Coordinates of C-alpha atoms (C1' of nucleotides) in Angstrom, one line a residue:
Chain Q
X271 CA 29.4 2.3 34.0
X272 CA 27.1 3.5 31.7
X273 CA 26.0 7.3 31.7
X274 CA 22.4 7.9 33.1
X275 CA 21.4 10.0 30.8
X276 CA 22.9 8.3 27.4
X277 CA 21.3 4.9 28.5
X278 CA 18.1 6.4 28.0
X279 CA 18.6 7.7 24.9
X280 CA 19.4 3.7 23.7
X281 CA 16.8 2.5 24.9
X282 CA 14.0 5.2 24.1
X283 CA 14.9 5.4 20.7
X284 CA 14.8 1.2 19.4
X285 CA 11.3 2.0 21.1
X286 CA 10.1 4.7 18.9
X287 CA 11.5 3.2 16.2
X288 CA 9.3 -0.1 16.7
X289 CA 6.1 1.3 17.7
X290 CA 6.7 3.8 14.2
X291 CA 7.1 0.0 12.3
X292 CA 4.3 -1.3 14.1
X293 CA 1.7 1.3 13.6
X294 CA 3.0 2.3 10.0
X295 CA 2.4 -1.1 9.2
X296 CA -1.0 -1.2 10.4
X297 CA -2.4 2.0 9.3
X298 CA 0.0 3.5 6.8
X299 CA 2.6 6.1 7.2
X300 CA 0.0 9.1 6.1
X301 CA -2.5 8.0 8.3
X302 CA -0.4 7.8 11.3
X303 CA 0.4 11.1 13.4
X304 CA 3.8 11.8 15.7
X305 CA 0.8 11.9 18.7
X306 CA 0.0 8.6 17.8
X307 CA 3.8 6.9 18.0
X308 CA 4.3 9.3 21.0
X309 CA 1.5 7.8 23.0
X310 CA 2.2 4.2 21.8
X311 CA 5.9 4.6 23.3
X312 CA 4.7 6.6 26.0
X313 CA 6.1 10.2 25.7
X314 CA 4.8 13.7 24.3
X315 CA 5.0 14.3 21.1
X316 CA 7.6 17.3 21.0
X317 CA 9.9 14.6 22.8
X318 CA 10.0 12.4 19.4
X319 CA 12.1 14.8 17.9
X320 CA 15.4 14.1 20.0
X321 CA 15.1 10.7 18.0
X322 CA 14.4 11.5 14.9
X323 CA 14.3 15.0 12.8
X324 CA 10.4 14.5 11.4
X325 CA 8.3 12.1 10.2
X326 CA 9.7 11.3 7.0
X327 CA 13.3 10.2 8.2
X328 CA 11.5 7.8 10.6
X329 CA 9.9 6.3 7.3
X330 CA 12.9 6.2 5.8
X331 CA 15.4 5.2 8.5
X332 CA 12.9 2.0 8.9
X333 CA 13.2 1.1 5.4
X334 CA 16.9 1.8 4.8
X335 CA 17.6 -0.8 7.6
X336 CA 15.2 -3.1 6.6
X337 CA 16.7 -3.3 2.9
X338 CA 19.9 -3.3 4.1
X339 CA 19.5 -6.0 6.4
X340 CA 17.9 -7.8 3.5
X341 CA 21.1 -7.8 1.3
X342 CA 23.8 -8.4 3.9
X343 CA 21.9 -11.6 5.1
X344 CA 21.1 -12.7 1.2
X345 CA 24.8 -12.4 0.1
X346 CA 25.5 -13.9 3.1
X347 CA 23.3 -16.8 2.6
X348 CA 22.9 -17.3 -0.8
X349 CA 26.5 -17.4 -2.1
X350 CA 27.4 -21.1 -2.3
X351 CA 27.1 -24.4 -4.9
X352 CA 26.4 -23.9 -8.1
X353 CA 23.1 -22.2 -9.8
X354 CA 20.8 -24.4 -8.6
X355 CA 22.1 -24.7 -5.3
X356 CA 21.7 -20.7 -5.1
X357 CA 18.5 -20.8 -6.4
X358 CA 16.9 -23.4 -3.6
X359 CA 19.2 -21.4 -1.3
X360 CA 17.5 -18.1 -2.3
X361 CA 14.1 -19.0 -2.2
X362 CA 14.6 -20.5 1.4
X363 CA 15.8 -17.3 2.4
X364 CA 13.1 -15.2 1.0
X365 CA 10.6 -17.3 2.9
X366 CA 12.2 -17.6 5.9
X367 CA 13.7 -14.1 6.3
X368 CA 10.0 -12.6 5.2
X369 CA 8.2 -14.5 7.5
X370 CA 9.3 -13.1 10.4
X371 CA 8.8 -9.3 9.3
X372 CA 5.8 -8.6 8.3
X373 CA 5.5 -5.6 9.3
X374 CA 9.1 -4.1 7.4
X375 CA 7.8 -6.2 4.2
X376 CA 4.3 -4.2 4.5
X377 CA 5.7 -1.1 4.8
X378 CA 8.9 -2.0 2.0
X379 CA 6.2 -2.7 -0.5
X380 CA 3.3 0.0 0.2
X381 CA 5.3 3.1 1.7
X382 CA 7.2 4.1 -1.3
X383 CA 5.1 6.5 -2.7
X384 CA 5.4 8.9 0.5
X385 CA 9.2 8.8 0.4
X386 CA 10.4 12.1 -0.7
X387 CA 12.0 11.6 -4.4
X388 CA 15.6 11.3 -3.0
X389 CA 14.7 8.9 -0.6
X390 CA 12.7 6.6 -2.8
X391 CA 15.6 6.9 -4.9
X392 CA 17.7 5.3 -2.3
X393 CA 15.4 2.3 -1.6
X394 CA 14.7 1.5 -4.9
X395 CA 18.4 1.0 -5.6
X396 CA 18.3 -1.5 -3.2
X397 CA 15.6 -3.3 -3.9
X398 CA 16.7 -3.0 -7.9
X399 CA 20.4 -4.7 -6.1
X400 CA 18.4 -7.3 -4.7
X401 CA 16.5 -8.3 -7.8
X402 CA 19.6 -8.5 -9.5
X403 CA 20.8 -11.3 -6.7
X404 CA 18.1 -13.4 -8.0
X405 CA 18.9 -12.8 -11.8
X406 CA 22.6 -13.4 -11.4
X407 CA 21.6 -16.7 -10.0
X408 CA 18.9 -17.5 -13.0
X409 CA 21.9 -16.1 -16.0
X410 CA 24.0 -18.8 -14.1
X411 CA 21.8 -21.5 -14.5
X412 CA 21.1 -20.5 -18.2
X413 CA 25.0 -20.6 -19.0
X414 CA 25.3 -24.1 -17.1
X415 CA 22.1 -25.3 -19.1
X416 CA 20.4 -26.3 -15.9
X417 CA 17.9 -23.7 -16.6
X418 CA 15.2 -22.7 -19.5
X419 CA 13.8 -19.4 -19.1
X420 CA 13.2 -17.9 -22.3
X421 CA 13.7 -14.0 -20.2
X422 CA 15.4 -13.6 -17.0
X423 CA 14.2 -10.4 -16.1
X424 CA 10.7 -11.4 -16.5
X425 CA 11.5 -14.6 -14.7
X426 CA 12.9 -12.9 -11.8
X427 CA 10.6 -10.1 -11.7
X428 CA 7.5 -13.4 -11.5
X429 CA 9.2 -15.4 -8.9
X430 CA 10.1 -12.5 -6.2
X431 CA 6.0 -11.2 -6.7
X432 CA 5.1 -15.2 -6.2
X433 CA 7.2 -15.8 -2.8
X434 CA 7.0 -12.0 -1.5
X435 CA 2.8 -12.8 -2.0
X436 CA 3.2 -15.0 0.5
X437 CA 3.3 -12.6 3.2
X438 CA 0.0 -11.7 2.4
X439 CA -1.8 -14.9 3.4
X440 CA 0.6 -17.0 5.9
X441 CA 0.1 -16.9 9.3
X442 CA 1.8 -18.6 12.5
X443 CA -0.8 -20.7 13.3
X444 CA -2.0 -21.4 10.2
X445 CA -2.2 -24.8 8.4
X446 CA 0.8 -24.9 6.9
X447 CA 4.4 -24.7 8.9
X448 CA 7.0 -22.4 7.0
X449 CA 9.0 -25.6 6.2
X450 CA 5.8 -27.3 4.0
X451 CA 5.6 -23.3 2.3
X452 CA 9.1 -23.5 1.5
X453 CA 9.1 -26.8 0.2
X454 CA 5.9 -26.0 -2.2
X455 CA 6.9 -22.9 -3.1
X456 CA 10.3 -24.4 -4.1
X457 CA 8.9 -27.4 -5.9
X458 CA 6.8 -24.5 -8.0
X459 CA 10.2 -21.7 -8.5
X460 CA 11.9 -25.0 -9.7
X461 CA 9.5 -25.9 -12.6
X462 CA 9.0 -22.2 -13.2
X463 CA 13.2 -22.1 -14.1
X464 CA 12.6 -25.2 -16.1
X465 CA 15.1 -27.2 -13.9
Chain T
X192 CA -34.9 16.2 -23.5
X193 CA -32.9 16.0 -20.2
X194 CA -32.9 18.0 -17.9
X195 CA -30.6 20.9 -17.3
X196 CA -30.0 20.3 -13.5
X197 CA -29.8 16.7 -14.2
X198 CA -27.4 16.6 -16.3
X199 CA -25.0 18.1 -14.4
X200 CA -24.9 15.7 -11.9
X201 CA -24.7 12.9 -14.7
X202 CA -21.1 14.7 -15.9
X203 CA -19.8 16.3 -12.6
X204 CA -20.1 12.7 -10.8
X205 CA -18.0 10.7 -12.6
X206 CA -15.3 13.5 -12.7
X207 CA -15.6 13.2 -9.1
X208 CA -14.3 9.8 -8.8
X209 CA -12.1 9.9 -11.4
X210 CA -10.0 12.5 -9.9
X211 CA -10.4 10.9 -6.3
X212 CA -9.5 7.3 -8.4
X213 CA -6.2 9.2 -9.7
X214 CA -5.7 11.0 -6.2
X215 CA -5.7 8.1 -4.2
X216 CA -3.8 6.0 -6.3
X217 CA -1.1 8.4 -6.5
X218 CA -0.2 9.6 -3.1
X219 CA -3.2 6.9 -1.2
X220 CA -6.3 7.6 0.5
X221 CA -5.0 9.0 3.6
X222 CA -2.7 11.6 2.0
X223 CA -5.1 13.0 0.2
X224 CA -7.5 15.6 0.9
X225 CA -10.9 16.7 0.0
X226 CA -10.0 20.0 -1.0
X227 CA -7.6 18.3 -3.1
X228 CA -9.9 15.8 -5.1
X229 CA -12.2 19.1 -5.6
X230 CA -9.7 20.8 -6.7
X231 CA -8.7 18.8 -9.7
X232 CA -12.2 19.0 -10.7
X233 CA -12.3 22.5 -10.6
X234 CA -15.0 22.4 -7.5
X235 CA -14.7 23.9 -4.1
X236 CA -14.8 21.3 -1.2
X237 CA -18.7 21.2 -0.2
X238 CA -19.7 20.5 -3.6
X239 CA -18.6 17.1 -3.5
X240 CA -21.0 16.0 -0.6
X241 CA -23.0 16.3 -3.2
X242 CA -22.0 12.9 -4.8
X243 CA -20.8 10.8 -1.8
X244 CA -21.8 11.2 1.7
X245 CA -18.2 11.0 3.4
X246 CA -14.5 10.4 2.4
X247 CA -14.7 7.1 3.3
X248 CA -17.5 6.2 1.1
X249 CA -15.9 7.7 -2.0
X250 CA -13.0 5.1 -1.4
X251 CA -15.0 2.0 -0.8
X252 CA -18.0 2.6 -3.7
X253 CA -14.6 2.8 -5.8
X254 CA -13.0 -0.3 -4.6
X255 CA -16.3 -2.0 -5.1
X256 CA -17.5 -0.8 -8.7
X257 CA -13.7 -2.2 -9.6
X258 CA -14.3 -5.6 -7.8
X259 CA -17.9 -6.0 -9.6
X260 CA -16.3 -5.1 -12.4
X261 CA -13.4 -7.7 -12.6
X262 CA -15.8 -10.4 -11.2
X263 CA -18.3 -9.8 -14.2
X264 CA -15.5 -9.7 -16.9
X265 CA -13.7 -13.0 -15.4
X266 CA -17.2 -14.8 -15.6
X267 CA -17.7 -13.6 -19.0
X268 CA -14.2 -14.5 -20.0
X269 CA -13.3 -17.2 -18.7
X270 CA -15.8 -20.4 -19.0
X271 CA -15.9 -22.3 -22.0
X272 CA -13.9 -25.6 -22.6
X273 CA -12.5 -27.5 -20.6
X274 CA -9.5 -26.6 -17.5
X275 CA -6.6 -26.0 -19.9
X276 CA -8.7 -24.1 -22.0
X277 CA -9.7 -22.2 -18.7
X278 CA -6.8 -22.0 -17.3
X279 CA -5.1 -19.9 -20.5
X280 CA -8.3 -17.6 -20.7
X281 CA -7.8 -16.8 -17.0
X282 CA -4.5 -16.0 -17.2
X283 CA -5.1 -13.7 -20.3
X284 CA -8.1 -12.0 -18.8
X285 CA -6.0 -11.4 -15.7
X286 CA -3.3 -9.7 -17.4
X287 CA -5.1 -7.7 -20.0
X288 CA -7.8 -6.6 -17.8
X289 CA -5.3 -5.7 -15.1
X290 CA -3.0 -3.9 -17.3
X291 CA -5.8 -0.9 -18.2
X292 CA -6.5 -0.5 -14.8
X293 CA -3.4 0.7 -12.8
X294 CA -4.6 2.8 -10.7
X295 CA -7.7 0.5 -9.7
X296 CA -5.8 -2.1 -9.0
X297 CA -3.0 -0.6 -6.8
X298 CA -6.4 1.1 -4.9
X299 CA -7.5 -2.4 -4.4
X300 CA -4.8 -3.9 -3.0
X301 CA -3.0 -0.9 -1.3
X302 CA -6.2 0.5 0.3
X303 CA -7.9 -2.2 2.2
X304 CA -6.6 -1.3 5.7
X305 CA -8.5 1.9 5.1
X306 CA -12.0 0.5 4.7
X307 CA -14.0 0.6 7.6
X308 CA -14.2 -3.3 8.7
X309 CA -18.0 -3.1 7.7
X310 CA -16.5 -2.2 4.3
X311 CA -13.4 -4.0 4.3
X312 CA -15.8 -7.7 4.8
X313 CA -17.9 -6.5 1.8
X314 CA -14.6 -6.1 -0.9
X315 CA -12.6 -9.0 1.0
X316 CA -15.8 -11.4 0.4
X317 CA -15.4 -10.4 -3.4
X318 CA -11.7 -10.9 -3.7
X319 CA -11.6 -14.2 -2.2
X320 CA -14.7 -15.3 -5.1
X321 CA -12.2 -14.3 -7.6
X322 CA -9.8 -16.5 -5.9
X323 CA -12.2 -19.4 -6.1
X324 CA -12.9 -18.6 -9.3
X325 CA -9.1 -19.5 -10.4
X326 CA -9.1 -22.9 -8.0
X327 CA -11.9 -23.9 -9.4
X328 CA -9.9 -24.4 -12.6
X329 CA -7.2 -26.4 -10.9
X330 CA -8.9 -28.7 -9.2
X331 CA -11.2 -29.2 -12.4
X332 CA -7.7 -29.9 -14.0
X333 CA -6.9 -31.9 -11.1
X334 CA -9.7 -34.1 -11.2
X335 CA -9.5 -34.2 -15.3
X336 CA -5.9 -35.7 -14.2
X337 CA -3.9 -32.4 -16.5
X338 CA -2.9 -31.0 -13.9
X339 CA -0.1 -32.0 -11.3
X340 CA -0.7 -29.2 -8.0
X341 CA 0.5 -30.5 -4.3
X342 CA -1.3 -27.5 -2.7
X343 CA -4.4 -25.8 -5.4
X344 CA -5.2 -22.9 -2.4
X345 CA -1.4 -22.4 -2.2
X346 CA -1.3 -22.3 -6.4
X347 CA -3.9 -20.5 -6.7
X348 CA -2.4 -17.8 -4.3
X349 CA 1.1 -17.9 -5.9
X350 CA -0.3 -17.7 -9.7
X351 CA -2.4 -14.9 -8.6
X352 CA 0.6 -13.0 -7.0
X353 CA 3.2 -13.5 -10.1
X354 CA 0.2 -12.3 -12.5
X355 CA -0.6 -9.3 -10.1
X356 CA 3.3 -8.6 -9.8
X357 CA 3.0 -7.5 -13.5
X358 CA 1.3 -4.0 -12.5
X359 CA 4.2 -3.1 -10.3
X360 CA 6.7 -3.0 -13.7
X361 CA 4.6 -3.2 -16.9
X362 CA 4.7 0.2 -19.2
X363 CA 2.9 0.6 -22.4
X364 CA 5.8 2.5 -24.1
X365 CA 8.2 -0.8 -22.4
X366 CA 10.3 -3.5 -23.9
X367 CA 7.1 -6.6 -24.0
X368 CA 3.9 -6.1 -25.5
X369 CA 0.8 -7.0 -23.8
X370 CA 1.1 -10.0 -26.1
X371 CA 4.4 -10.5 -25.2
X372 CA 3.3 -10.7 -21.3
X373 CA 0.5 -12.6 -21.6
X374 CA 2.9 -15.3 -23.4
X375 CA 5.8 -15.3 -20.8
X376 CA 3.3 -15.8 -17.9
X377 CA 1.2 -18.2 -19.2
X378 CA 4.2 -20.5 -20.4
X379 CA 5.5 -20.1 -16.7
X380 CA 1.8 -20.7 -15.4
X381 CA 1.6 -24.2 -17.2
X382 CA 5.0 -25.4 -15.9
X383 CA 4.0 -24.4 -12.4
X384 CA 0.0 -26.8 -13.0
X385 CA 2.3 -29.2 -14.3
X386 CA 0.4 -29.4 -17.4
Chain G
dG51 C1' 15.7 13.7 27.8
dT52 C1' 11.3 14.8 28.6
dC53 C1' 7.8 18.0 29.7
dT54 C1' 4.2 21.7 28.8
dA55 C1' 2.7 25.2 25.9
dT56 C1' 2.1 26.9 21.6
dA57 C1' 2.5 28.4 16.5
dC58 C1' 0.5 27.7 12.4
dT59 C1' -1.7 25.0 8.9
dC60 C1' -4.7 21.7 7.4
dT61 C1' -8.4 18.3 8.1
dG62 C1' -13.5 16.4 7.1
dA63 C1' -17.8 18.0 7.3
dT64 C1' -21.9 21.4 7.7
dA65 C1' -25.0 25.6 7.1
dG66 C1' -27.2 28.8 4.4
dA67 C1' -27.0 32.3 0.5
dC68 C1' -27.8 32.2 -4.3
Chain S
dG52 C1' -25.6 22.4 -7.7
dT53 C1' -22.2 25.3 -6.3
dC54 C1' -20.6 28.9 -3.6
dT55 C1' -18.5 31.2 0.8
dA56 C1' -17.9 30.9 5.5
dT57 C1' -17.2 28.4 9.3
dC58 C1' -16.7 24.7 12.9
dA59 C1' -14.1 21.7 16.0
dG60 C1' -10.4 19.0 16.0
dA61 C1' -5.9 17.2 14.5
dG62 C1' -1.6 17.7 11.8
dT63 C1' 3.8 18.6 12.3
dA64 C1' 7.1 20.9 14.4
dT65 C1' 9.4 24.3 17.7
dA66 C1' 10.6 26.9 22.2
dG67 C1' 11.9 27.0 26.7
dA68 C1' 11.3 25.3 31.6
dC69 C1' 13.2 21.7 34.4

DNA sequence: GTCTATACTCTGATAGAC
DNA sequence: GTCTATCAGAGTATAGAC
């Protein structure tokens, strides 16, 4: 049997976490006050703070996760074949694994500026790590010859803004179904690599 | 001669919205306060109701000036010769324009969820015309038969996103030139038009 | 774990003197 | 055109009752 009083803890705090995401997302993190989040989950404010120790971790926490959720599932994912097998197995991973949260994309991308200088730190070592996933995978195709990309980094740097756009437009019920987006946007990454 | 109290205005004004341009790309609209733009100005905080009625206002006639601004240049640029032609003016205007204007641009595309919706209509009306502007290339290269494009609202979006992407890593003092850039992404932009 | 109450600071915006 | 003074409200965070 579960303690009473623990459970609540576990279950309170997913919820704070997801109506931070949520309302982060949709206003941005200066614009968004503890009231705000506490009245979204349903609690006072002062009670936030058995969850999290201020605004800024909460900001943070959400992004760590998010990144780091990111690179388990791309190594875990994208890791077979050879270099072009990688590649199409990369870009169907960013689609796919973007599509579905919008919300942590919009805040991965436009929250970085109000992490503190250490925290920002953090992130963008992570997102630098995932980067480098993608260039690995574009070296590998230049050393196989499958490739022409006269610079990687550029290369790499054009691709991720190309597929990462695409959170900005698609929608659920929109006219295309993820499948057809994954299947342009790889017929476009592939010419792109020269392959 | 002008007058004194005139003049004034003329100079203080665009200080004004220079500092709030630098503010609000730096730390974003919501962070920053009025106190805070007046400040850098060297002005205490009721002075600057003197050049914008509200907050709010100061953001969008900002966002706006940019959007005229870009529109205007891009029709300018980019419109003699036929779609290849077209195409490779785009993608240079694009770049070079974007590449003075960090902090306009990041305002542009950071800022939108803090328009009012009257507001946010206005500037979203004038981003999608610059869209149209670039698919009406590609389908005039379509219909030329020099391009190849499955999807030209789905290209358009992608070429627009790599192109914008540059902002996010470009530095002057960096390893490419502007010329460099412009080079890389256009090379990539013609493989993607299958031209 | 959550509440109420509160400390203290900052916010956008206005009024009126000069 | 700029200043000082001020308003009413909202900001984050804490303390202590229950």
């Amino acid at each position: 049997m579960a303690r009473t009083q623990g459970s609540h803890s576990e279950i309170t705090r997913p919820r704070v976490r997801a109506a931070a995401l949520k309302l982060f997302a949709e206003h941005g993190y200066a614009a968004v006050s503890m009231r705000q989040i506490a009245r979204e989950v349903g609690l006072q404010a002062g009670a936030l703070y058995n969850y999290t120790p201020d605004k800024q971790d909460l900001l943070f926490s959400l992004m760590k996760a998010h990144m780091d959720e990111l690179l388990a599932a791309c190594s875990e994912r994208v890791s077979q074949g050879d270099a072009m097998a990688r590649l199409r197995a990369f870009v169907d991973f960013h689609i796919t694994f973007h599509m579905g949260r919008a919300d942590e994309i919009f805040i991965a991308y436009m929250e970085l500026r109000n992490l503190t200088p250490e925290n920002f730190e953090t992130i963008e070592a992570l997102r630098r790590s995932y980067e480098n996933h993608l260039e690995a995978i574009l070296a590998a195709g230049l050393s196989e010859g499958i490739f022409d990309v006269p610079d990687s980094k550029v290369t790499t740097l054009a691709v991720i803004a190309m597929l990462t756009g695409i959170t900005t437009w698609y929608r659920p019920d929109g006219r295309l179904s993820p499948e057809e987006v994954s299947e342009l946007y790889w017929n476009m990454v592939r010419k792109v690599v020269g392959a």
